[in-house]
CSV table of C-alpha atoms in Angstrom, one decimal:
chain,number,residue,atom,x,y,z
C,6,MET,CA,-31.8,6.7,1.9
C,7,LYS,CA,-28.7,8.6,0.4
C,8,PHE,CA,-26.3,7.1,3.0
C,9,LYS,CA,-28.0,3.7,1.8
C,10,ILE,CA,-27.5,4.6,-1.6
C,11,TYR,CA,-23.5,6.1,-1.2
C,12,TYR,CA,-22.8,2.8,1.1
C,13,PHE,CA,-24.0,1.0,-2.0
C,14,ILE,CA,-22.5,2.3,-4.1
C,15,HIS,CA,-19.1,3.9,-3.0
C,16,PHE,CA,-18.6,-0.1,-1.7
C,17,GLY,CA,-19.9,-2.2,-4.6
C,18,LEU,CA,-17.8,-1.0,-7.1
C,19,ILE,CA,-14.5,-1.3,-4.5
C,20,LEU,CA,-16.4,-4.8,-4.9
C,21,ILE,CA,-15.5,-5.0,-9.3
C,22,VAL,CA,-12.2,-3.6,-9.2
C,23,SER,CA,-10.6,-5.4,-6.7
C,24,ILE,CA,-12.1,-8.6,-8.4
C,25,THR,CA,-11.9,-8.0,-11.4
C,26,SER,CA,-7.8,-6.9,-10.9
C,27,VAL,CA,-7.9,-10.4,-8.9
C,28,ILE,CA,-9.8,-12.5,-11.7
C,29,ASN,CA,-7.0,-10.5,-14.1
C,30,SER,CA,-4.1,-11.6,-11.7
C,31,PHE,CA,-5.3,-15.3,-12.4
C,32,LEU,CA,-5.5,-14.9,-16.2
C,33,ASP,CA,-2.9,-13.9,-16.6
C,34,TYR,CA,-0.6,-16.0,-14.1
C,35,ASN,CA,-2.1,-18.7,-15.3
C,36,ASN,CA,-1.7,-17.5,-18.8
C,37,PHE,CA,-5.3,-18.3,-20.3
C,38,ASP,CA,-6.5,-16.4,-23.1
C,39,LYS,CA,-7.8,-12.1,-22.2
C,40,GLU,CA,-9.1,-12.0,-25.5
C,41,LYS,CA,-12.7,-12.9,-24.6
C,42,LEU,CA,-12.8,-11.2,-21.5
C,43,THR,CA,-11.7,-7.8,-23.7
C,44,THR,CA,-15.4,-6.8,-23.8
C,45,LEU,CA,-15.8,-6.8,-20.7
C,46,ASN,CA,-13.1,-5.2,-19.0
C,47,LEU,CA,-13.6,-2.5,-21.4
C,48,SER,CA,-16.7,-1.8,-20.2
C,49,ILE,CA,-15.7,-1.9,-16.2
C,50,LYS,CA,-12.7,0.5,-17.5
C,51,ARG,CA,-14.6,2.7,-19.2
C,52,LEU,CA,-17.2,2.5,-16.4
C,53,LEU,CA,-14.6,3.0,-13.5
C,54,TYR,CA,-11.7,5.2,-15.4
C,55,ASN,CA,-14.4,8.5,-16.0
C,56,PRO,CA,-13.1,11.7,-14.8
C,57,VAL,CA,-15.2,11.6,-12.5
C,58,TYR,CA,-15.2,8.9,-10.8
C,59,HIS,CA,-11.1,8.4,-11.1
C,60,SER,CA,-11.1,11.4,-9.3
C,61,TYR,CA,-13.6,10.0,-6.4
C,62,THR,CA,-11.0,7.4,-6.2
C,63,ILE,CA,-7.3,8.4,-6.4
C,64,PHE,CA,-8.6,11.6,-3.6
C,65,THR,CA,-10.4,8.5,-1.7
C,66,GLY,CA,-7.3,5.9,-1.5
C,67,THR,CA,-9.8,3.7,-3.3
C,68,ASN,CA,-7.7,2.9,-6.8
C,69,THR,CA,-6.2,0.3,-5.6
C,70,GLY,CA,-6.9,-3.8,-5.4
C,71,TYR,CA,-6.1,-6.0,-2.7
C,72,GLY,CA,-5.0,-9.1,-4.3
C,73,PHE,CA,-0.9,-8.1,-2.5
C,74,TYR,CA,0.5,-10.9,-1.4
C,75,GLY,CA,-2.4,-13.0,-3.5
C,76,ILE,CA,-1.6,-15.1,-5.9
C,77,ASN,CA,2.0,-15.2,-7.2
C,78,VAL,CA,3.2,-13.8,-4.2
C,79,ALA,CA,6.1,-11.7,-5.5
C,80,THR,CA,9.5,-12.8,-4.2
C,81,TYR,CA,12.7,-10.8,-2.6
C,82,LYS,CA,13.6,-7.6,-6.0
C,83,TYR,CA,16.4,-5.2,-6.1
C,84,PHE,CA,18.8,-3.1,-7.6
C,85,SER,CA,22.2,-3.6,-8.4
C,86,VAL,CA,24.4,-1.0,-9.7
C,87,GLU,CA,28.2,-1.6,-10.0
C,88,LEU,CA,30.6,1.1,-11.2
C,89,TYR,CA,33.6,1.0,-13.0
C,90,ASP,CA,36.3,3.5,-14.0
C,91,SER,CA,38.1,3.9,-17.2
C,92,ASP,CA,40.2,0.5,-18.3
C,93,LYS,CA,37.2,-1.4,-16.8
C,94,ASN,CA,37.8,-2.5,-13.5
C,95,LEU,CA,34.9,-2.7,-10.7
C,96,ILE,CA,35.1,0.0,-8.6
C,97,ARG,CA,32.3,-0.1,-6.1
C,98,LYS,CA,29.0,-1.7,-6.4
C,99,THR,CA,26.3,-0.7,-4.2
C,100,ASN,CA,22.5,-1.9,-3.9
C,101,THR,CA,20.7,0.6,-0.9
C,102,PHE,CA,22.2,3.7,-2.5
C,103,GLY,CA,22.6,5.5,0.4
C,104,PHE,CA,18.8,5.4,2.4
C,105,ARG,CA,19.5,5.9,6.0
C,106,SER,CA,15.9,3.3,6.6
C,107,GLN,CA,15.4,0.0,5.7
C,108,ASN,CA,11.6,1.6,5.6
C,109,ASN,CA,12.1,3.9,2.5
C,110,LEU,CA,15.3,1.1,1.2
C,111,ALA,CA,11.4,-1.2,1.4
C,112,ARG,CA,10.2,1.5,-0.7
C,113,PHE,CA,12.2,1.7,-3.5
C,114,GLU,CA,12.7,-2.0,-3.6
C,115,VAL,CA,8.7,-1.3,-5.0
C,116,LEU,CA,9.8,0.1,-7.8
C,117,ALA,CA,12.0,-2.7,-8.2
C,118,SER,CA,8.7,-5.1,-8.5
C,119,LYS,CA,6.6,-2.6,-10.1
C,120,MET,CA,9.9,-2.4,-12.3
C,121,ALA,CA,10.3,-6.4,-13.3
C,122,ASN,CA,7.1,-6.5,-13.9
C,123,PHE,CA,6.7,-4.2,-15.9
C,124,ILE,CA,10.1,-5.7,-18.1
C,125,VAL,CA,7.9,-9.2,-18.2
C,126,GLU,CA,4.7,-7.1,-19.5
C,127,ASN,CA,7.5,-6.5,-22.8
C,128,LYS,CA,8.2,-9.6,-23.3
C,129,ASN,CA,5.3,-11.0,-23.1
C,130,PHE,CA,4.0,-7.6,-26.0
C,131,PRO,CA,0.9,-9.0,-28.3
C,132,LYS,CA,2.5,-9.3,-31.7
C,133,THR,CA,-0.8,-7.7,-32.6
C,134,GLU,CA,-0.4,-4.1,-31.2
C,135,ASP,CA,1.5,-1.6,-32.1
C,136,PRO,CA,5.5,-1.8,-31.5
C,137,LYS,CA,6.1,1.7,-31.4
C,138,LEU,CA,4.0,1.0,-27.8
C,139,LEU,CA,6.5,-1.7,-26.8
C,140,GLU,CA,10.1,1.0,-28.3
C,141,THR,CA,8.5,3.8,-26.3
C,142,ARG,CA,8.3,0.6,-23.1
C,143,GLN,CA,12.3,-0.3,-23.9
C,144,LEU,CA,13.3,2.9,-24.0
C,145,TYR,CA,11.0,3.6,-20.2
C,146,VAL,CA,12.4,0.1,-18.8
C,147,THR,CA,16.1,1.8,-20.0
C,148,LYS,CA,15.2,5.6,-18.7
C,149,VAL,CA,14.9,4.9,-15.4
C,150,PHE,CA,17.6,1.9,-15.3
C,151,LYS,CA,20.3,5.3,-16.3
C,152,ARG,CA,18.8,7.7,-14.1
C,153,ILE,CA,19.3,4.7,-10.9
C,154,GLY,CA,23.2,3.5,-12.4
C,155,LEU,CA,23.5,8.1,-12.7
C,156,PHE,CA,22.6,8.6,-8.9
C,157,GLU,CA,25.0,6.4,-7.7
C,158,ALA,CA,28.4,7.3,-10.5
C,159,GLU,CA,27.8,10.3,-9.8
C,160,LYS,CA,28.3,10.4,-6.6
C,161,THR,CA,32.5,8.4,-8.1
C,162,GLU,CA,34.9,11.0,-10.0
C,163,ALA,CA,36.6,8.1,-11.2
C,164,CYS,CA,33.7,6.6,-12.8
C,165,LYS,CA,33.6,6.0,-16.4
C,166,TYR,CA,31.5,3.4,-16.5
C,167,TYR,CA,28.6,2.0,-15.0
C,168,LYS,CA,26.4,-1.4,-14.5
C,169,VAL,CA,22.6,-1.6,-13.4
C,170,THR,CA,20.8,-4.6,-13.2
C,171,LEU,CA,17.3,-5.6,-11.4
C,172,TYR,CA,17.9,-8.8,-9.6
C,173,THR,CA,15.5,-11.4,-7.7
C,174,LEU,CA,16.0,-13.6,-5.1
C,175,MET,CA,14.4,-17.6,-6.3
C,176,PRO,CA,13.0,-18.9,-3.2
C,177,SER,CA,13.3,-23.0,-3.1
C,178,ASP,CA,10.3,-25.2,-2.6
C,179,ILE,CA,10.2,-25.8,1.2
C,180,ARG,CA,9.4,-29.1,0.3
C,181,GLU,CA,12.1,-30.0,-2.4
C,182,ASP,CA,14.5,-27.6,-1.0
C,183,LYS,CA,16.0,-29.0,3.1
C,184,ASN,CA,17.6,-26.1,3.4
C,185,TYR,CA,15.5,-24.2,1.8
C,186,ASN,CA,16.5,-20.7,4.7
C,187,SER,CA,20.3,-20.5,3.4
C,188,THR,CA,20.1,-21.4,-0.6
C,189,LYS,CA,20.0,-18.1,-2.2
C,190,ARG,CA,19.5,-18.7,-6.0
C,191,ILE,CA,19.1,-14.8,-7.7
C,192,GLY,CA,18.0,-14.2,-11.1
C,193,ALA,CA,18.7,-11.5,-13.4
C,194,TYR,CA,16.0,-9.2,-14.9
C,195,GLU,CA,18.0,-7.2,-16.7
C,196,SER,CA,21.0,-6.0,-16.7
C,197,ILE,CA,22.4,-2.6,-19.1
C,198,GLU,CA,25.6,-1.4,-19.0
C,199,PHE,CA,26.1,2.3,-19.8
C,200,GLU,CA,29.2,4.8,-20.1
C,201,LEU,CA,29.3,7.9,-18.7
K,132,MET,CA,-7.4,-16.0,24.3
K,133,LYS,CA,-10.3,-16.4,27.1
K,134,ALA,CA,-8.1,-14.3,29.7
K,135,LEU,CA,-7.4,-11.5,27.1
K,136,SER,CA,-10.5,-10.8,26.0
K,137,LEU,CA,-11.6,-10.3,29.5
K,138,ASN,CA,-9.1,-8.6,30.1
K,139,SER,CA,-9.5,-5.9,27.5
K,140,ARG,CA,-13.6,-5.7,28.0
K,141,SER,CA,-12.9,-5.1,31.2
K,142,PHE,CA,-10.2,-1.9,30.2
K,143,LEU,CA,-12.4,-0.6,27.4
K,144,SER,CA,-15.9,-0.6,29.5
K,145,ASP,CA,-14.2,1.3,32.0
K,146,LEU,CA,-13.0,3.7,29.1
K,147,ASN,CA,-16.9,4.6,28.6
K,148,LEU,CA,-16.0,4.2,24.8
K,149,ASP,CA,-19.1,5.1,22.3
K,150,TYR,CA,-19.6,6.0,19.2
K,151,LEU,CA,-18.0,10.1,19.0
K,152,LYS,CA,-15.2,8.9,21.3
K,153,ILE,CA,-14.0,5.5,19.8
K,154,ILE,CA,-14.3,6.9,16.0
K,155,ALA,CA,-12.5,10.1,18.2
K,156,VAL,CA,-9.6,7.4,18.6
K,157,PHE,CA,-9.4,6.7,14.9
K,158,ARG,CA,-8.6,10.1,14.6
K,159,ILE,CA,-5.8,10.2,17.1
K,160,SER,CA,-4.9,6.9,15.8
K,161,VAL,CA,-4.0,7.7,12.0
K,162,VAL,CA,-2.8,10.7,12.7
K,163,LEU,CA,-0.2,8.9,15.2
K,164,ILE,CA,0.8,6.7,12.1
K,165,ALA,CA,0.8,8.7,9.7
K,166,ILE,CA,3.6,11.1,11.5
K,167,ILE,CA,5.4,8.2,12.3
K,168,ASP,CA,5.6,6.9,9.4
K,169,PHE,CA,6.5,10.6,7.7
K,170,SER,CA,9.3,10.8,9.6
K,171,SER,CA,10.8,8.4,8.7
K,172,VAL,CA,10.3,8.8,4.9
K,173,LEU,CA,11.3,12.7,5.9
K,174,ILE,CA,14.5,11.1,6.0
K,175,ASP,CA,15.4,9.9,2.8
K,176,ILE,CA,13.2,12.5,1.5
K,177,ASN,CA,16.1,13.8,-0.4
K,178,ILE,CA,17.0,10.4,-2.7
K,179,LEU,CA,13.1,9.8,-3.2
K,180,ILE,CA,12.2,13.0,-4.6
K,181,SER,CA,13.5,16.1,-4.9
K,182,ASP,CA,15.7,18.4,-7.5
K,183,ASN,CA,18.5,15.0,-6.7
K,184,SER,CA,16.3,12.1,-6.7
K,185,ILE,CA,17.3,8.9,-7.7
K,186,LEU,CA,14.3,9.2,-10.4
K,187,PRO,CA,13.6,12.6,-12.1
K,188,TRP,CA,10.4,14.1,-10.8
K,189,GLU,CA,8.4,13.1,-14.3
K,190,LEU,CA,9.7,9.6,-15.4
K,191,GLY,CA,8.7,8.4,-11.7
K,192,LEU,CA,5.6,10.6,-12.3
K,193,LEU,CA,4.8,9.1,-16.3
K,194,GLU,CA,3.3,5.4,-15.8
K,195,SER,CA,1.2,6.3,-13.3
K,196,ASP,CA,-2.4,7.1,-12.5
K,197,TYR,CA,-1.5,10.6,-11.3
K,198,TYR,CA,1.0,12.6,-13.9
K,199,VAL,CA,-2.6,14.5,-15.5
K,200,PHE,CA,-2.7,16.1,-11.7
K,201,LEU,CA,0.6,16.7,-11.1
K,202,LYS,CA,2.3,17.9,-13.8
K,203,PRO,CA,1.0,20.3,-14.2
K,204,LEU,CA,1.7,21.3,-10.8
K,205,TYR,CA,5.0,20.5,-11.0
K,206,SER,CA,5.6,22.3,-14.4
K,207,TYR,CA,4.0,25.5,-13.1
K,208,LEU,CA,6.2,25.0,-10.4
K,209,ILE,CA,9.4,24.7,-12.5
K,210,SER,CA,8.1,27.7,-14.8
K,211,LYS,CA,7.8,30.0,-11.5
K,212,ASP,CA,11.4,28.9,-10.9
K,213,ILE,CA,10.5,26.7,-7.9
K,214,SER,CA,12.5,24.0,-6.5
K,215,ILE,CA,11.1,20.3,-6.5
K,216,SER,CA,13.2,20.0,-3.0
K,217,PHE,CA,11.3,23.6,-1.9
K,218,PHE,CA,7.7,22.8,-2.4
K,219,ILE,CA,8.2,18.7,-1.1
K,220,SER,CA,9.5,20.7,2.4
K,221,ALA,CA,7.7,22.9,2.6
K,222,MET,CA,4.7,20.4,1.2
K,223,SER,CA,5.8,18.2,4.5
K,224,VAL,CA,5.9,20.7,6.8
K,225,PHE,CA,2.3,21.8,5.5
K,226,TYR,CA,1.6,17.8,5.9
K,227,ILE,CA,3.0,17.5,10.2
K,228,ILE,CA,1.2,20.6,10.7
K,229,THR,CA,-2.8,19.6,9.7
K,230,LEU,CA,-1.7,16.2,10.1
K,231,VAL,CA,-1.4,17.8,14.5
K,232,LEU,CA,-4.2,19.8,14.0
K,233,SER,CA,-6.1,17.1,12.8
K,234,GLY,CA,-4.4,15.1,15.9
K,235,VAL,CA,-5.7,17.3,18.5
K,236,GLY,CA,-9.0,18.2,16.7
K,237,PHE,CA,-8.8,22.0,15.7
K,238,TYR,CA,-10.6,22.9,13.3
K,239,THR,CA,-10.8,19.2,12.5
K,240,ARG,CA,-12.6,18.6,9.0
K,241,LYS,CA,-10.8,21.2,7.9
K,242,SER,CA,-7.5,20.1,8.8
K,243,ILE,CA,-7.7,16.8,7.7
K,244,PHE,CA,-8.3,17.6,4.1
K,245,LEU,CA,-5.7,19.8,4.1
K,246,ALA,CA,-3.8,16.7,5.3
K,247,LEU,CA,-4.6,14.9,2.8
K,248,LEU,CA,-4.4,17.3,0.0
K,249,ALA,CA,-0.9,17.5,1.2
K,250,GLN,CA,-0.7,13.2,2.0
K,251,LEU,CA,-2.2,13.2,-2.4
K,252,ILE,CA,0.4,15.5,-3.5
K,253,ILE,CA,3.7,14.5,-1.6
K,254,PHE,CA,3.1,10.5,-2.5
K,255,ARG,CA,1.7,10.2,-5.4
K,256,SER,CA,4.4,12.7,-6.4
K,257,ILE,CA,6.6,9.4,-5.8
K,258,PRO,CA,4.4,6.3,-6.9
K,259,ASN,CA,6.6,4.3,-7.7
K,260,TYR,CA,7.6,4.3,-3.9
K,261,ASN,CA,4.4,3.5,-2.9
K,262,TYR,CA,2.9,0.2,-1.3
K,263,GLY,CA,-0.3,-0.1,0.1
K,264,TYR,CA,0.5,1.2,3.4
K,265,ASP,CA,-0.4,4.8,2.0
K,266,ASN,CA,-3.4,3.8,-0.2
K,267,PHE,CA,-4.7,2.6,4.0
K,268,ILE,CA,-3.3,6.2,5.5
K,269,THR,CA,-5.3,7.9,2.2
K,270,MET,CA,-8.4,5.7,3.1
K,271,SER,CA,-8.0,6.3,6.8
K,272,LEU,CA,-7.6,10.3,6.3
K,273,PHE,CA,-11.0,10.0,3.5
K,274,TYR,CA,-13.0,9.1,6.1
K,275,CYS,CA,-11.8,11.0,8.6
K,276,LEU,CA,-12.9,13.5,6.6
K,277,ILE,CA,-16.9,11.8,6.0
K,278,PHE,CA,-17.1,11.4,9.8
K,279,PRO,CA,-17.6,12.9,12.5
K,280,VAL,CA,-14.7,12.3,14.7
K,281,GLY,CA,-13.9,15.8,15.9
K,282,LYS,CA,-16.2,16.0,18.0
K,283,GLU,CA,-14.5,14.2,20.6
K,284,PHE,CA,-11.0,14.4,22.5
K,285,SER,CA,-10.7,17.6,20.5
K,286,PHE,CA,-10.6,21.3,21.4
K,287,ASP,CA,-13.5,21.6,19.1
K,288,ARG,CA,-15.5,19.9,21.4
K,289,ARG,CA,-15.4,23.0,23.7
K,290,ARG,CA,-16.4,25.1,20.8
K,291,ARG,CA,-19.4,23.6,21.3
K,292,ASN,CA,-22.8,23.0,23.0
K,293,THR,CA,-21.6,20.0,25.2
K,294,GLY,CA,-25.1,20.2,26.7
K,295,GLN,CA,-26.3,18.7,23.3
K,296,LYS,CA,-27.2,14.8,22.8
K,297,GLU,CA,-26.0,13.4,20.2
K,298,ASP,CA,-27.8,10.9,17.6
K,299,GLU,CA,-27.1,7.7,17.0
K,300,PRO,CA,-25.2,7.3,13.8
K,301,VAL,CA,-27.4,6.1,10.7
K,302,TYR,CA,-25.9,2.0,10.3
K,303,PHE,CA,-25.5,2.8,6.3
K,304,PHE,CA,-23.0,6.2,7.4
K,305,SER,CA,-21.6,4.7,10.9
K,306,LEU,CA,-17.2,4.6,10.2
K,307,ILE,CA,-18.4,1.1,12.2
K,308,THR,CA,-20.6,-0.3,9.5
K,309,PHE,CA,-17.7,1.5,6.8
K,310,LEU,CA,-14.4,0.0,8.7
K,311,ARG,CA,-16.6,-3.6,8.5
K,312,THR,CA,-17.8,-3.3,5.1
K,313,HIS,CA,-14.1,-2.4,3.7
K,314,LEU,CA,-12.7,-4.7,5.1
K,315,SER,CA,-14.7,-7.6,4.6
K,316,ILE,CA,-13.8,-7.1,0.8
K,317,VAL,CA,-10.1,-6.3,1.4
K,318,TYR,CA,-10.0,-9.7,3.1
K,319,PHE,CA,-12.6,-11.9,1.1
K,320,VAL,CA,-9.9,-10.3,-2.0
K,321,SER,CA,-7.2,-11.1,-0.8
K,322,GLY,CA,-8.0,-14.4,0.6
K,323,ILE,CA,-9.9,-15.4,-3.1
K,324,ALA,CA,-6.7,-14.6,-4.3
K,325,LYS,CA,-4.8,-16.2,-2.2
K,326,ALA,CA,-6.4,-20.0,-2.7
K,327,VAL,CA,-6.5,-19.9,-6.9
K,328,ASP,CA,-2.5,-20.2,-6.4
K,329,ILE,CA,-1.0,-23.7,-5.3
K,330,ASN,CA,2.2,-21.9,-3.0
K,331,TRP,CA,-1.0,-20.8,-0.3
K,332,TRP,CA,-2.1,-24.5,0.2
K,333,ASN,CA,1.4,-26.0,0.3
K,334,GLY,CA,3.2,-23.5,2.7
K,335,ASN,CA,5.6,-21.5,-0.4
K,336,ALA,CA,3.9,-18.8,-0.3
K,337,ILE,CA,5.2,-17.4,3.7
K,338,TRP,CA,8.6,-17.9,2.7
K,339,ARG,CA,8.1,-16.5,-0.5
K,340,SER,CA,6.9,-13.3,1.0
K,341,VAL,CA,9.4,-13.6,3.3
K,342,ALA,CA,13.0,-14.9,2.1
K,343,THR,CA,15.8,-12.3,1.7
K,344,LEU,CA,19.0,-12.1,1.3
K,345,GLY,CA,19.3,-12.0,4.4
K,346,ASP,CA,19.6,-15.4,7.4
K,347,PHE,CA,16.3,-16.6,8.0
K,348,ILE,CA,15.7,-19.3,10.8
K,349,TYR,CA,14.8,-23.0,9.8
K,350,LEU,CA,10.5,-23.4,10.2
K,351,ASP,CA,9.3,-27.3,9.3
K,352,PRO,CA,7.8,-26.3,5.7
K,353,PHE,CA,4.5,-28.9,7.3
K,354,ILE,CA,4.4,-24.8,10.1
K,355,LEU,CA,4.8,-23.5,7.5
K,356,LEU,CA,1.6,-25.3,5.6
K,357,ILE,CA,-0.6,-24.6,8.4
K,358,ILE,CA,0.1,-20.8,8.9
K,359,SER,CA,-0.5,-20.0,5.0
K,360,SER,CA,-3.7,-22.1,4.8
K,361,LEU,CA,-5.0,-21.0,7.7
K,362,THR,CA,-4.4,-17.3,6.4
K,363,VAL,CA,-6.3,-18.2,3.6
K,364,LEU,CA,-9.3,-19.6,5.7
K,365,MET,CA,-9.3,-16.5,8.2
K,366,GLU,CA,-9.8,-14.1,5.1
K,367,MET,CA,-11.8,-16.2,3.6
K,368,SER,CA,-13.9,-16.2,6.3
K,369,TYR,CA,-13.5,-12.3,7.7
K,370,PRO,CA,-16.5,-11.1,6.2
K,371,PHE,CA,-19.3,-13.9,6.5
K,372,ILE,CA,-17.5,-13.9,10.3
K,373,ALA,CA,-17.8,-10.0,10.9
K,374,PHE,CA,-21.1,-9.7,9.4
K,375,SER,CA,-22.7,-12.9,11.5
K,376,GLY,CA,-24.2,-12.5,15.3
K,377,ILE,CA,-21.9,-14.8,16.9
K,378,LYS,CA,-20.3,-12.3,19.3
K,379,LYS,CA,-17.5,-15.1,19.7
K,380,LEU,CA,-17.0,-16.0,16.7
K,381,ARG,CA,-15.8,-12.2,15.6
K,382,ARG,CA,-13.5,-11.6,19.1
K,383,ILE,CA,-11.7,-14.7,18.0
K,384,LEU,CA,-11.6,-13.7,14.3
K,385,ILE,CA,-10.2,-10.4,15.3
K,386,ILE,CA,-7.9,-11.4,17.4
K,387,HIS,CA,-6.2,-13.8,15.2
K,388,ILE,CA,-6.2,-11.1,12.9
K,389,ILE,CA,-4.4,-8.8,15.1
K,390,PHE,CA,-1.8,-11.7,15.4
K,391,MET,CA,-1.4,-12.2,12.2
K,392,HIS,CA,-0.6,-8.5,11.7
K,393,ILE,CA,1.8,-8.0,14.3
K,394,GLY,CA,3.3,-10.9,12.6
K,395,ILE,CA,2.9,-9.6,9.2
K,396,GLY,CA,4.9,-6.2,10.8
K,397,VAL,CA,7.7,-8.5,13.1
K,398,ILE,CA,8.8,-9.9,9.9
K,399,LEU,CA,7.9,-8.6,7.2
K,400,GLY,CA,9.1,-4.9,8.4
K,401,LEU,CA,6.3,-3.3,7.5
K,402,SER,CA,4.7,-2.1,10.6
K,403,SER,CA,3.0,0.9,9.9
K,404,PHE,CA,1.3,-1.2,7.9
K,405,ALA,CA,0.2,-3.5,10.1
K,406,SER,CA,-0.8,-0.9,12.6
K,407,ILE,CA,-3.1,0.8,10.3
K,408,MET,CA,-4.5,-2.3,9.6
K,409,ILE,CA,-4.5,-3.3,13.1
K,410,VAL,CA,-6.4,0.4,14.3
K,411,TRP,CA,-9.5,-0.4,11.9
K,412,ASN,CA,-10.0,-4.8,12.8
K,413,VAL,CA,-9.6,-3.3,16.5
K,414,ILE,CA,-12.1,0.2,15.7
K,415,ALA,CA,-13.8,-1.6,13.5
K,416,PHE,CA,-15.0,-4.3,16.3
K,417,TYR,CA,-14.3,-2.6,19.6
K,418,GLU,CA,-18.2,-3.6,20.8
K,419,ASP,CA,-17.6,-6.8,20.7
K,420,PHE,CA,-14.7,-6.6,23.0
K,421,VAL,CA,-17.0,-3.3,25.6
K,422,LYS,CA,-20.6,-4.2,24.9
K,423,LYS,CA,-22.0,-7.5,27.2
């Protein structure tokens, strides 16, 4: 009996977290008003983010949704750092940061994807929320960009300025573009310049 | 497909795998995947987390669920003048040792518990570089912890009275049931998420997920449409087929799922993720390939 109870609680809660995550992604993607779901979301958050269950989900690895490669599949995103000398001449440019393994570069590109989502959330930040929170979020983005750029800038003595850009690939619609596999359209989410 | 199914059935039945042996195979497979993936991470660990990593540990943890757990640990290390690089190197060695001990089945449960803790400390310290695979390895180690995965193909077996007959597992507390249920939720939810996005019905989603700055061969949009639509249908039907009584249908489903993950591993480069998902599927449905 105890095994049955554990089984249903364990998977019942996993199902609730997963379905809620998909519903919220769907509403975000379609710009639906989530205010009507605020009470439900808060109730679920209170249920699932209590310290006991939250610790359990971290320990078991179940603190994740399964909507990856689901709604609005994320496109390829990457950071690029350009290093300039005191005359603002380009010294070098990189988007690989010295990673020796493609697997690890792919891990680093997870950060690019997360930052892209974070920047979009900042741009769509509700006016009813505390503006200081938005300020903090924007500061976080700036700090992350700065540290990524500094990591490369410190390797180059002549570097005086550096620019960090978060790019995304914008794949063509395969039904409209006959050369979809060779068309490379790139957009920038954010670009920040820093001085050393 | 029939030949593949028949050959695998013959091979697996020759191995005489019972429940305890198959869950031991799960343990060994998970450990091997974890070691191989971590060996790859170690090559660039200094860039990911160290005293001179690309993002300082605090900035990396700030926006994560793990800040409240890990900040006290790292603050303690700093207060004792222990460098982050040294700590991560020590944890890495500890993680590999506990994985090896888990793999060979030496004090299995204790080794797995320690490996799980090490995996959480290392990988949750770099939450910005985590993806689905990392959660699946945590889940796999957790399932190895709660199920008797160390009773076969292990040093621990020699220390037990091998004459004892093991009871059949309780249905609601069997690794097989847990894997089938978990996979059903994973694929069904993933299928629903895909089904509500038009791009998964017209093939665009496949192109969006594989497109990078490099070159890619041209595939007719109709082929991409077929692949993406079938993916949605396969994932949404997974729980219904997984728990149906039609063994033949389950075999067909699992073989297709395995090919799907092989494709994901090769084309998207997510080989570790593909491997762990294949292991989960094979272990969850091994009975359909060995028993008549």
